[in-house]
Amino acid sequence: MSAKYIFVTGGVTSSLGKGIIGASLAKLLQARGYSVTIQKLDPYINVDPGTLNPYEHGECYVTEDGAETDLDLGHYERFLNAPTSQANNVTTGRIYQHVINQERQGAYLGKTVQVIPHITDEIKRRIRLLEETGKYEIIITEIGGTVGDIESLPYIEAVRQLLWELKEEDALVIHLTLLPYLSSTHELKTKPTQHSVKTLLESGVQPDILVCRTEHSITKEMRKKIALFCNVDANAVIEALDVPTIYDVPLMMLKEKLDKTVLSKMKLSTKNEPDLDSWKNFLVRHKNPKNEVRIGLVGKYVELPDAYKSIIEAFIHAGAQNEARVRIQYIHSELIADDNVAQKLADIDGLLVAPGFGDRGIEGKIIAIKYARENNLPFFGICLGMQMAVIEFARNVIGWKDAHSTEMNPKTKHPVIDMMPDQKKITAKGGTMRLGAYACEIAKDSIAYKAYEKTKVTERHRHRFEFNNKYLQEFEKAGLHVSGINPETKLAEIVELKKHPYFVAVQFHPEYRSTVLNPHPLFIRFVKAAVDYSLNVLK
Ligand code: GLN
């Protein structure tokens, strides 16, 4: 099957939400019955975002096949309810790495290796890789960064070449821009949009559709003016107003007929109206909650919620499922101490201890977990959050005061969390953790089973350290139940407390698998426990 291509570029400023617009368009096309996927090209030189500090770039998202990717891929999966893969996220670093490796292997036969054609050829090859799967009728490719950036130039050039190579109806460009509002004169300004389209034109790319982010509605005259100056059809000027939730964007784009405009430009049928019933159902539940719960999210990156993007979105999905609004209270783990924990956690109905790396703030996490364990407060630990729960239990219930993870204390006498032997040999940092989907077998006598209602699941991982099975029996005897196990390696994947209304911690990252149409069972169950707690059922 040959695919049609939609390129999404951004102008004027960064952070306009290309990922959300792309995902929303993909959703609408999917809802009309088309098979769609969406890809992100990132202009930075890291081979992947796995080595980036979350403060720099937000969360690192992990796909089924173990790719460490940009957080926009999370939006794609949450909107489309379909998995992405390594092919859906490419960085400049990866492109250059491939070209340089080829050069070292003599693949260019004495030629001078250059940005054009070698780097642009590799970009084009990566763009077309998804078509080779034969699974997609439409491929949306989002070009990261802002038009005019030096680092995006090879990508724009690759798009220009593809537009030339492909038939007119097989490729189009959507340019996302901003119409700034001047409050002193009460007007929206179109000049930055005109300039950013001119910049694209300098690279030989004429956008077909303009999606204009704006705080105020665009008048008919203004649409005409933008169309005239930017050389697009008047119906190809799409208004993208600010909306209360990102999940409203597909419906807003439907109202603006973005999908219809795209399909008719590509000479594809618009006969099937999009089926968005379950999406709308979700929105109704999300916007009309019957209860409200407060979840304390304890982590060390709380100043930048993007660092916990998938967790936050998973709470929105699970909240809607429970007809509850989930309010997240960010609590910095470094600020929790024995003498203030009761006060810090006084107002919450559930505690989530977040993933993370390194020892900053971990004692605060352990203190918070102890409080949840002793006070029947619903608790959910993810990855580092599970490791801290195991350490807390070892120290305060079993009595191994020095119990620790060898990540933080390599010399501890009780390494209850330790590195796997095959991890110990690895020194390189990028892409070397336990990554991607692994099977997990759930014990029937567990909260986890009540949540999943099945014994065989797969979940995604991103970590180096593991529960140390040497201590398994002592933990079980003392009441920490290992309720999820990897069937091949026997690694502990889920632990829970038997004598607690809801105390579940997982070594994997359930948040990566939560989507609008498929909220994650563990998040659903945790929010339910928090609702019960808030209604005094558990207290
Ligand atoms: N730092 C821990 C490890 O590498 C946990 C990682 C995480 O929370 N993603 O095992």
Coordinates of C-alpha atoms and ligand atoms in Angstrom, one line a residue:
M1 CA 0.0 0.0 0.0
S2 CA 1.5 3.4 -0.9
A3 CA 1.0 6.0 1.8
K4 CA 0.1 9.7 1.7
Y5 CA 2.2 12.1 3.7
I6 CA 1.2 15.0 5.9
F7 CA 4.1 17.2 7.2
V8 CA 3.5 19.4 10.2
T9 CA 5.9 22.3 10.7
G10 CA 5.8 25.0 13.3
G11 CA 6.4 28.8 13.1
V12 CA 6.6 31.9 15.2
T13 CA 7.4 30.2 18.5
S14 CA 8.0 26.8 20.0
S15 CA 5.5 25.1 22.3
L16 CA 2.4 25.8 20.1
G17 CA 1.4 22.1 20.4
K18 CA 2.3 20.6 17.0
G19 CA 2.2 17.2 18.7
I20 CA -1.4 17.7 19.8
I21 CA -2.6 19.2 16.5
G22 CA -0.9 16.2 14.7
A23 CA -2.4 13.7 17.1
S24 CA -5.8 15.3 16.8
L25 CA -5.8 15.2 13.0
A26 CA -4.6 11.6 13.2
K27 CA -7.5 10.8 15.5
L28 CA -10.0 12.3 13.1
L29 CA -8.6 10.5 10.1
Q30 CA -8.6 7.3 12.1
A31 CA -12.2 7.9 13.2
R32 CA -13.1 8.1 9.6
G33 CA -11.6 4.6 9.0
Y34 CA -8.2 5.5 7.7
S35 CA -5.1 3.7 9.0
V36 CA -2.8 6.5 10.3
T37 CA 0.4 6.8 12.1
I38 CA 2.4 9.7 13.3
Q39 CA 6.1 10.3 13.5
K40 CA 8.3 13.0 15.1
L41 CA 11.6 14.2 13.8
D42 CA 13.7 16.0 16.4
P43 CA 16.4 18.3 15.4
Y44 CA 18.7 17.8 18.4
I45 CA 22.0 15.9 18.3
N46 CA 21.3 13.4 21.1
V47 CA 20.7 10.0 19.5
D48 CA 17.5 9.8 21.6
P49 CA 16.1 11.7 24.6
G50 CA 17.0 8.9 27.0
T51 CA 20.1 10.8 28.2
L52 CA 18.3 14.1 28.6
N53 CA 17.5 15.5 32.0
P54 CA 13.7 15.7 32.3
Y55 CA 14.1 19.5 33.1
E56 CA 15.5 19.9 29.6
H57 CA 12.9 18.1 27.6
G58 CA 10.2 16.7 29.8
E59 CA 9.5 13.0 30.3
C60 CA 11.3 10.4 28.2
Y61 CA 8.5 8.2 26.7
V62 CA 9.2 4.5 26.1
T63 CA 7.6 2.4 23.3
E64 CA 6.7 -1.3 23.2
D65 CA 9.9 -2.0 21.3
G66 CA 12.0 -0.3 23.9
A67 CA 12.7 3.0 22.1
E68 CA 13.4 6.0 24.4
T69 CA 11.5 8.8 22.7
D70 CA 10.1 12.3 22.8
L71 CA 7.0 12.8 25.0
D72 CA 4.9 13.6 21.9
L73 CA 4.8 9.9 21.1
G74 CA 2.9 9.5 24.3
H75 CA 0.2 11.9 23.0
Y76 CA 0.1 9.9 19.7
E77 CA -0.5 6.7 21.5
R78 CA -3.0 8.2 24.0
F79 CA -5.0 9.7 21.1
L80 CA -4.8 6.9 18.6
N81 CA -4.9 4.0 21.1
A82 CA -2.2 2.3 18.9
P83 CA 1.4 1.6 19.7
T84 CA 4.3 3.5 18.2
S85 CA 7.9 2.2 17.7
Q86 CA 11.5 3.3 17.2
A87 CA 10.6 4.3 13.6
N88 CA 8.2 6.9 15.0
N89 CA 10.9 9.1 16.5
V90 CA 14.1 10.1 14.8
T91 CA 16.7 12.6 15.9
T92 CA 19.5 14.4 14.1
G93 CA 21.9 12.4 16.3
R94 CA 20.5 9.2 15.0
I95 CA 20.5 10.4 11.4
Y96 CA 24.2 11.5 11.6
Q97 CA 25.2 8.3 13.5
H98 CA 23.8 6.2 10.7
V99 CA 25.4 8.2 7.9
I100 CA 28.8 8.3 9.7
N101 CA 28.7 4.5 10.4
Q102 CA 27.9 4.0 6.7
E103 CA 30.9 6.2 5.8
R104 CA 33.2 4.3 8.1
Q105 CA 32.0 1.1 6.3
G106 CA 32.9 2.5 3.0
A107 CA 29.4 2.8 1.8
Y108 CA 29.9 6.0 -0.1
L109 CA 32.7 4.8 -2.3
G110 CA 35.1 7.8 -2.0
K111 CA 32.4 10.4 -2.3
T112 CA 32.4 13.6 -0.1
V113 CA 29.6 13.0 2.4
Q114 CA 27.4 16.1 2.7
V115 CA 24.3 17.4 4.3
I116 CA 22.7 17.4 0.9
P117 CA 22.2 14.7 -0.4
H118 CA 23.5 12.3 2.3
I119 CA 21.8 13.6 5.4
T120 CA 18.6 14.6 3.6
D121 CA 18.5 11.2 1.9
E122 CA 18.7 9.5 5.3
I123 CA 16.0 11.8 6.6
K124 CA 13.8 10.8 3.7
R125 CA 14.5 7.1 4.2
R126 CA 13.5 7.4 7.8
I127 CA 10.3 9.2 6.9
R128 CA 9.4 6.5 4.4
L129 CA 10.3 3.6 6.7
L130 CA 6.8 3.5 8.1
E131 CA 5.3 3.2 4.6
E132 CA 7.3 0.0 4.1
T133 CA 5.4 -1.7 6.9
G134 CA 2.4 -1.6 4.5
K135 CA 0.2 -0.8 7.5
Y136 CA -0.6 2.8 6.9
E137 CA -2.6 4.8 4.4
I138 CA -1.6 8.1 5.9
I139 CA 1.6 9.1 7.7
I140 CA 1.8 12.3 9.6
T141 CA 5.4 13.6 10.1
E142 CA 5.9 16.3 12.7
I143 CA 9.1 18.3 12.2
G144 CA 10.3 19.4 15.7
G145 CA 11.5 22.9 16.4
T146 CA 10.5 26.1 14.7
V147 CA 10.9 27.1 11.0
G148 CA 14.0 29.3 10.7
D149 CA 16.1 27.3 13.2
I150 CA 19.4 26.4 11.8
E151 CA 19.1 22.8 13.0
S152 CA 15.7 22.2 11.3
L153 CA 17.0 23.2 7.8
P154 CA 17.9 19.7 6.6
Y155 CA 14.5 18.5 7.6
I156 CA 12.7 21.2 5.7
E157 CA 14.9 20.5 2.7
A158 CA 14.0 16.8 2.9
V159 CA 10.3 17.8 3.0
R160 CA 10.8 20.0 0.0
Q161 CA 12.4 17.1 -1.9
L162 CA 9.7 14.7 -1.0
L163 CA 7.0 17.2 -2.1
W164 CA 8.8 17.4 -5.4
E165 CA 9.1 13.6 -5.7
L166 CA 5.6 12.7 -4.6
K167 CA 2.4 13.3 -6.6
E168 CA 0.7 16.5 -5.6
E169 CA -2.2 14.7 -3.9
D170 CA 0.1 12.4 -2.0
A171 CA 1.7 15.0 0.2
L172 CA 0.8 18.2 2.0
V173 CA 2.2 20.6 4.5
I174 CA 0.4 21.9 7.6
H175 CA 2.0 24.9 9.2
L176 CA 1.1 25.7 12.8
T177 CA 1.5 29.3 13.7
L178 CA 0.5 31.8 16.4
L179 CA -1.6 34.9 16.1
P180 CA -0.5 37.1 19.0
Y181 CA -3.2 39.3 20.6
L182 CA -2.3 42.8 21.5
S183 CA -4.4 43.7 24.5
S184 CA -3.7 47.5 24.3
T185 CA -5.3 47.7 20.8
H186 CA -7.5 44.6 21.1
E187 CA -6.2 43.0 17.9
L188 CA -4.9 39.8 16.7
K189 CA -1.7 40.2 14.6
T190 CA -1.0 38.2 11.4
K191 CA 2.4 39.6 10.6
P192 CA 4.5 36.9 12.5
T193 CA 2.5 34.2 10.5
Q194 CA 3.2 36.0 7.2
H195 CA 6.9 36.1 8.1
S196 CA 7.1 32.5 9.2
V197 CA 5.4 31.4 6.0
K198 CA 8.0 33.5 4.0
T199 CA 10.7 31.7 5.9
L200 CA 9.3 28.4 4.8
L201 CA 9.0 29.7 1.3
E202 CA 12.7 30.6 1.3
S203 CA 13.4 26.9 1.7
G204 CA 11.1 26.2 -1.2
V205 CA 8.1 24.9 0.9
Q206 CA 4.7 26.3 0.4
P207 CA 2.3 25.3 3.2
D208 CA -1.1 24.0 2.1
I209 CA -2.9 24.6 5.4
L210 CA -2.3 27.0 8.2
V211 CA -3.4 26.1 11.7
C212 CA -3.5 29.4 13.7
R213 CA -3.2 29.2 17.5
T214 CA -5.1 32.1 18.9
E215 CA -6.7 33.3 22.2
H216 CA -9.6 35.0 20.3
S217 CA -11.8 34.0 17.3
I218 CA -10.5 34.9 13.8
T219 CA -12.9 36.9 11.7
K220 CA -13.8 36.1 8.2
E221 CA -11.8 39.1 6.9
M222 CA -8.8 38.0 8.9
R223 CA -9.0 34.5 7.4
K224 CA -9.1 36.0 4.0
K225 CA -6.2 38.3 4.7
I226 CA -4.0 35.4 6.0
A227 CA -5.0 33.3 3.0
L228 CA -4.1 36.0 0.6
F229 CA -0.8 36.9 2.1
C230 CA 0.2 33.3 2.7
N231 CA -1.0 31.9 -0.6
V232 CA -3.4 29.3 0.8
D233 CA -7.2 28.7 0.3
A234 CA -9.4 30.6 2.7
N235 CA -10.8 27.3 4.0
A236 CA -7.3 26.2 4.7
V237 CA -6.9 28.8 7.4
I238 CA -7.8 26.9 10.5
E239 CA -8.5 28.5 13.9
A240 CA -7.1 26.7 16.9
L241 CA -8.5 28.4 20.0
D242 CA -7.2 27.7 23.5
V243 CA -9.3 24.9 25.0
P244 CA -9.8 23.6 28.5
T245 CA -8.2 20.2 27.8
I246 CA -6.0 18.8 25.0
Y247 CA -8.7 16.1 24.5
D248 CA -11.0 18.8 23.2
V249 CA -8.7 19.6 20.3
P250 CA -9.9 16.8 17.9
L251 CA -13.4 18.0 18.3
M252 CA -12.3 21.6 17.7
M253 CA -10.4 20.5 14.6
L254 CA -13.5 18.6 13.4
K255 CA -15.5 21.8 13.8
E256 CA -12.9 23.7 11.7
K257 CA -13.0 20.9 9.1
L258 CA -9.3 20.3 9.3
D259 CA -9.8 16.6 8.4
K260 CA -12.1 17.4 5.5
T261 CA -9.7 20.0 4.1
V262 CA -6.8 17.5 4.3
L263 CA -8.8 14.6 2.8
S264 CA -10.1 16.7 -0.2
K265 CA -6.6 18.0 -0.9
M266 CA -5.3 14.5 -0.9
K267 CA -8.2 13.3 -3.0
L268 CA -9.4 10.9 -0.4
S269 CA -13.0 10.2 0.4
T270 CA -14.8 12.2 3.1
K271 CA -17.9 9.9 2.9
N272 CA -17.5 8.2 6.3
E273 CA -18.3 10.6 9.1
P274 CA -15.8 10.2 11.9
D275 CA -17.0 7.9 14.7
L276 CA -16.0 9.7 17.8
D277 CA -18.7 8.3 20.2
S278 CA -16.3 6.7 22.7
W279 CA -14.1 9.8 22.6
K280 CA -17.0 12.1 23.4
N281 CA -18.1 9.7 26.1
F282 CA -14.8 10.0 27.7
L283 CA -15.0 13.8 27.5
V284 CA -18.4 13.9 29.1
R285 CA -17.1 11.8 32.0
H286 CA -14.0 13.8 32.3
K287 CA -15.9 17.1 32.5
N288 CA -18.7 16.0 34.8
P289 CA -17.1 14.3 37.7
K290 CA -19.1 13.1 40.7
N291 CA -16.2 13.1 43.1
E292 CA -12.9 14.7 43.5
V293 CA -9.7 13.2 44.9
R294 CA -6.3 14.7 45.6
I295 CA -3.3 12.6 44.7
G296 CA 0.1 13.6 46.1
L297 CA 2.7 13.1 43.5
V298 CA 6.1 12.8 45.3
G299 CA 9.1 13.3 43.0
K300 CA 12.1 15.5 42.5
Y301 CA 11.1 17.1 39.2
V302 CA 7.8 18.6 40.4
E303 CA 8.7 22.1 39.2
L304 CA 8.2 20.8 35.6
P305 CA 5.0 18.7 35.3
D306 CA 6.1 17.7 31.8
A307 CA 8.6 15.5 33.5
Y308 CA 5.6 13.3 34.6
K309 CA 3.4 13.8 31.5
S310 CA 2.2 10.2 31.0
I311 CA 1.4 9.8 34.7
I312 CA -0.6 13.0 34.7
E313 CA -2.5 11.9 31.6
A314 CA -3.1 8.4 33.0
F315 CA -4.8 10.0 36.0
I316 CA -7.1 12.0 33.6
H317 CA -8.1 8.7 31.9
A318 CA -8.5 6.8 35.1
G319 CA -10.3 9.7 36.7
A320 CA -12.9 9.8 33.9
Q321 CA -13.4 6.1 34.2
N322 CA -14.2 6.6 37.9
E323 CA -16.2 9.8 37.3
A324 CA -13.8 11.6 39.6
R325 CA -11.7 14.6 39.1
V326 CA -8.1 13.9 40.1
R327 CA -6.3 16.9 41.5
I328 CA -2.6 16.3 41.6
Q329 CA -0.6 17.9 44.4
Y330 CA 3.0 18.0 43.5
I331 CA 5.2 17.4 46.6
H332 CA 8.9 17.8 46.4
S333 CA 10.5 14.7 47.8
E334 CA 13.5 16.7 49.2
L335 CA 11.1 18.7 51.4
I336 CA 9.6 15.7 53.2
A337 CA 11.0 14.9 56.6
D338 CA 9.9 12.8 59.6
D339 CA 8.6 15.9 61.5
N340 CA 6.5 17.3 58.6
V341 CA 5.2 14.2 56.7
A342 CA 1.8 14.1 58.4
Q343 CA 1.2 17.7 57.6
K344 CA 2.5 17.4 54.0
L345 CA 0.3 14.4 53.3
A346 CA -2.6 15.6 55.4
D347 CA -4.9 16.7 52.5
I348 CA -4.3 13.9 50.0
D349 CA -6.4 10.8 49.3
G350 CA -3.7 8.8 47.6
L351 CA 0.1 8.9 47.4
L352 CA 2.0 8.3 44.2
V353 CA 5.8 8.0 44.4
A354 CA 7.3 8.7 41.0
P355 CA 10.0 7.2 38.9
G356 CA 13.5 8.7 39.0
F357 CA 17.2 8.3 39.1
G358 CA 19.9 9.0 41.7
D359 CA 19.7 9.7 45.4
R360 CA 18.4 13.2 45.5
G361 CA 15.2 13.2 47.6
I362 CA 14.9 9.5 48.2
E363 CA 14.8 9.7 52.0
G364 CA 11.7 11.9 51.6
K365 CA 10.1 9.3 49.4
I366 CA 10.8 6.6 51.9
I367 CA 9.3 8.7 54.7
A368 CA 6.2 9.4 52.6
I369 CA 5.8 5.7 51.9
K370 CA 6.1 4.8 55.6
Y371 CA 3.3 7.2 56.3
A372 CA 1.1 5.7 53.7
R373 CA 1.8 2.2 54.9
E374 CA 1.0 3.0 58.5
N375 CA -2.0 5.2 57.9
N376 CA -3.9 3.1 55.3
L377 CA -3.4 5.8 52.7
P378 CA -3.7 4.4 49.2
F379 CA -0.2 4.1 47.7
F380 CA 1.0 3.5 44.2
G381 CA 4.8 3.3 43.5
I382 CA 6.2 3.3 40.0
C383 CA 9.7 2.1 39.2
L384 CA 11.9 4.0 41.7
G385 CA 8.7 4.4 43.7
M386 CA 8.5 0.6 44.0
Q387 CA 12.2 0.3 44.9
M388 CA 11.7 2.8 47.7
A389 CA 8.7 0.9 48.9
V390 CA 10.8 -2.2 49.1
I391 CA 13.6 -0.4 51.0
E392 CA 11.1 1.2 53.4
F393 CA 9.6 -2.2 54.2
A394 CA 13.0 -3.8 54.7
R395 CA 14.1 -1.0 57.0
N396 CA 11.0 -0.4 59.1
V397 CA 9.1 -3.7 59.1
I398 CA 11.8 -6.4 58.7
G399 CA 14.3 -4.3 60.6
W400 CA 17.3 -4.1 58.2
K401 CA 18.2 -0.5 59.1
D402 CA 20.8 -0.2 56.3
A403 CA 18.7 -1.8 53.5
H404 CA 19.2 0.1 50.3
S405 CA 19.5 0.0 46.6
T406 CA 23.0 -0.4 45.3
E407 CA 22.2 2.6 43.0
M408 CA 22.5 4.8 46.1
N409 CA 24.6 2.8 48.4
P410 CA 26.8 0.2 46.7
K411 CA 28.2 -1.0 50.0
T412 CA 25.0 -1.8 51.9
K413 CA 24.8 -5.1 53.7
H414 CA 21.2 -5.5 52.6
P415 CA 21.1 -4.7 48.9
V416 CA 17.3 -5.3 48.6
I417 CA 17.4 -3.5 45.2
D418 CA 20.4 -4.5 43.1
M419 CA 21.6 -4.4 39.5
M420 CA 21.0 -7.4 37.4
P421 CA 24.3 -9.3 36.6
D422 CA 24.1 -8.6 32.8
Q423 CA 23.6 -4.8 33.6
K424 CA 26.8 -4.7 35.6
K425 CA 29.0 -5.1 32.6
I426 CA 27.4 -2.1 30.8
T427 CA 29.2 1.2 31.0
A428 CA 27.5 3.2 28.1
K429 CA 24.6 5.3 29.1
G430 CA 22.3 5.6 26.1
G431 CA 19.7 2.9 25.4
T432 CA 21.3 0.4 27.8
M433 CA 18.6 0.0 30.5
R434 CA 16.0 -2.7 30.7
L435 CA 13.7 -1.1 28.1
G436 CA 10.4 -1.9 26.5
A437 CA 7.7 -4.5 27.0
Y438 CA 8.2 -7.6 29.1
A439 CA 5.7 -10.2 30.2
C440 CA 4.4 -10.2 33.8
E441 CA 2.4 -13.0 35.5
I442 CA -0.1 -11.9 38.1
A443 CA -0.9 -13.9 41.2
K444 CA -4.6 -14.5 41.6
D445 CA -4.7 -13.6 45.3
S446 CA -3.8 -10.0 44.7
I447 CA -5.0 -6.4 44.3
A448 CA -3.2 -6.4 40.9
Y449 CA -5.4 -9.3 39.7
K450 CA -8.5 -7.4 40.9
A451 CA -7.3 -4.6 38.7
Y452 CA -6.2 -6.4 35.6
E453 CA -8.7 -9.3 35.9
K454 CA -6.2 -11.5 34.1
T455 CA -2.9 -13.3 34.9
K456 CA -0.8 -12.6 31.9
V457 CA 0.0 -9.0 31.0
T458 CA 2.9 -7.1 29.4
E459 CA 4.2 -3.8 30.6
R460 CA 7.0 -1.4 29.6
H461 CA 10.2 -0.9 31.5
R462 CA 13.0 1.6 31.9
H463 CA 15.4 0.9 34.7
R464 CA 18.7 -0.8 35.6
F465 CA 18.0 -2.0 39.1
E466 CA 15.7 -4.8 40.3
F467 CA 14.1 -6.3 43.4
N468 CA 16.8 -8.7 44.8
N469 CA 15.2 -12.2 44.8
K470 CA 17.7 -13.3 47.4
Y471 CA 15.4 -11.8 50.0
L472 CA 12.1 -12.8 48.4
Q473 CA 11.1 -15.3 51.2
E474 CA 11.9 -12.9 54.0
F475 CA 9.7 -10.2 52.4
E476 CA 6.8 -12.6 51.8
K477 CA 7.0 -13.8 55.4
A478 CA 6.9 -10.3 56.7
G479 CA 3.8 -9.4 54.5
L480 CA 5.2 -7.8 51.4
H481 CA 3.6 -9.9 48.6
V482 CA 5.3 -10.2 45.2
S483 CA 2.2 -10.4 43.1
G484 CA 3.7 -10.0 39.7
I485 CA 6.6 -11.9 38.3
N486 CA 8.4 -12.0 35.0
P487 CA 7.8 -15.6 33.8
E488 CA 11.2 -16.0 32.2
T489 CA 13.6 -14.2 34.5
K490 CA 11.5 -14.5 37.7
L491 CA 12.2 -10.8 38.4
A492 CA 9.7 -9.2 40.8
E493 CA 7.4 -6.8 38.8
I494 CA 4.7 -6.0 41.4
V495 CA 4.7 -5.9 45.1
E496 CA 1.8 -5.2 47.4
L497 CA 0.9 -5.2 51.1
K498 CA -1.5 -7.8 52.3
K499 CA -2.7 -5.8 55.3
H500 CA -3.4 -2.5 53.6
P501 CA -6.5 -1.4 51.6
Y502 CA -4.4 -0.3 48.6
F503 CA -0.6 -0.5 48.6
V504 CA 0.7 -1.5 45.2
A505 CA 4.1 -0.8 43.6
V506 CA 5.4 -1.8 40.2
Q507 CA 8.8 -2.0 38.7
F508 CA 7.4 -1.2 35.2
H509 CA 5.8 2.0 33.9
P510 CA 2.0 1.5 33.6
E511 CA 1.6 5.1 32.6
Y512 CA 3.0 4.5 29.2
R513 CA 0.2 2.2 28.3
S514 CA -2.7 4.3 29.4
T515 CA -4.8 5.8 26.6
V516 CA -8.1 7.7 26.4
L517 CA -10.0 4.6 25.2
N518 CA -8.0 2.2 27.4
P519 CA -7.2 3.7 30.8
H520 CA -4.7 1.6 32.7
P521 CA -6.3 -0.9 35.2
L522 CA -3.8 -0.1 38.0
F523 CA -4.5 3.6 37.7
I524 CA -8.2 3.0 37.6
R525 CA -8.0 0.9 40.7
F526 CA -5.8 3.3 42.5
V527 CA -8.1 6.3 41.8
K528 CA -11.0 4.1 43.0
A529 CA -9.2 3.5 46.2
A530 CA -8.5 7.2 46.6
V531 CA -12.2 7.9 46.0
D532 CA -13.1 5.4 48.7
Y533 CA -10.6 6.9 51.0
S534 CA -11.9 10.4 50.4
L535 CA -15.4 9.2 51.2
N536 CA -14.1 7.8 54.4
V537 CA -14.7 4.2 53.4
L538 CA -11.2 3.2 54.0
K539 CA -10.2 5.4 56.9
Ligands
GLN1 N1 16.8 4.5 39.1 C1 16.1 3.3 39.1 C2 16.7 2.2 38.2 O1 17.4 2.5 37.3 C3 14.6 3.5 38.7 C4 14.4 4.0 37.3 C5 13.0 4.6 37.1 O2 12.3 5.0 38.0 N2 12.7 4.7 35.8 O3 16.4 1.1 38.3

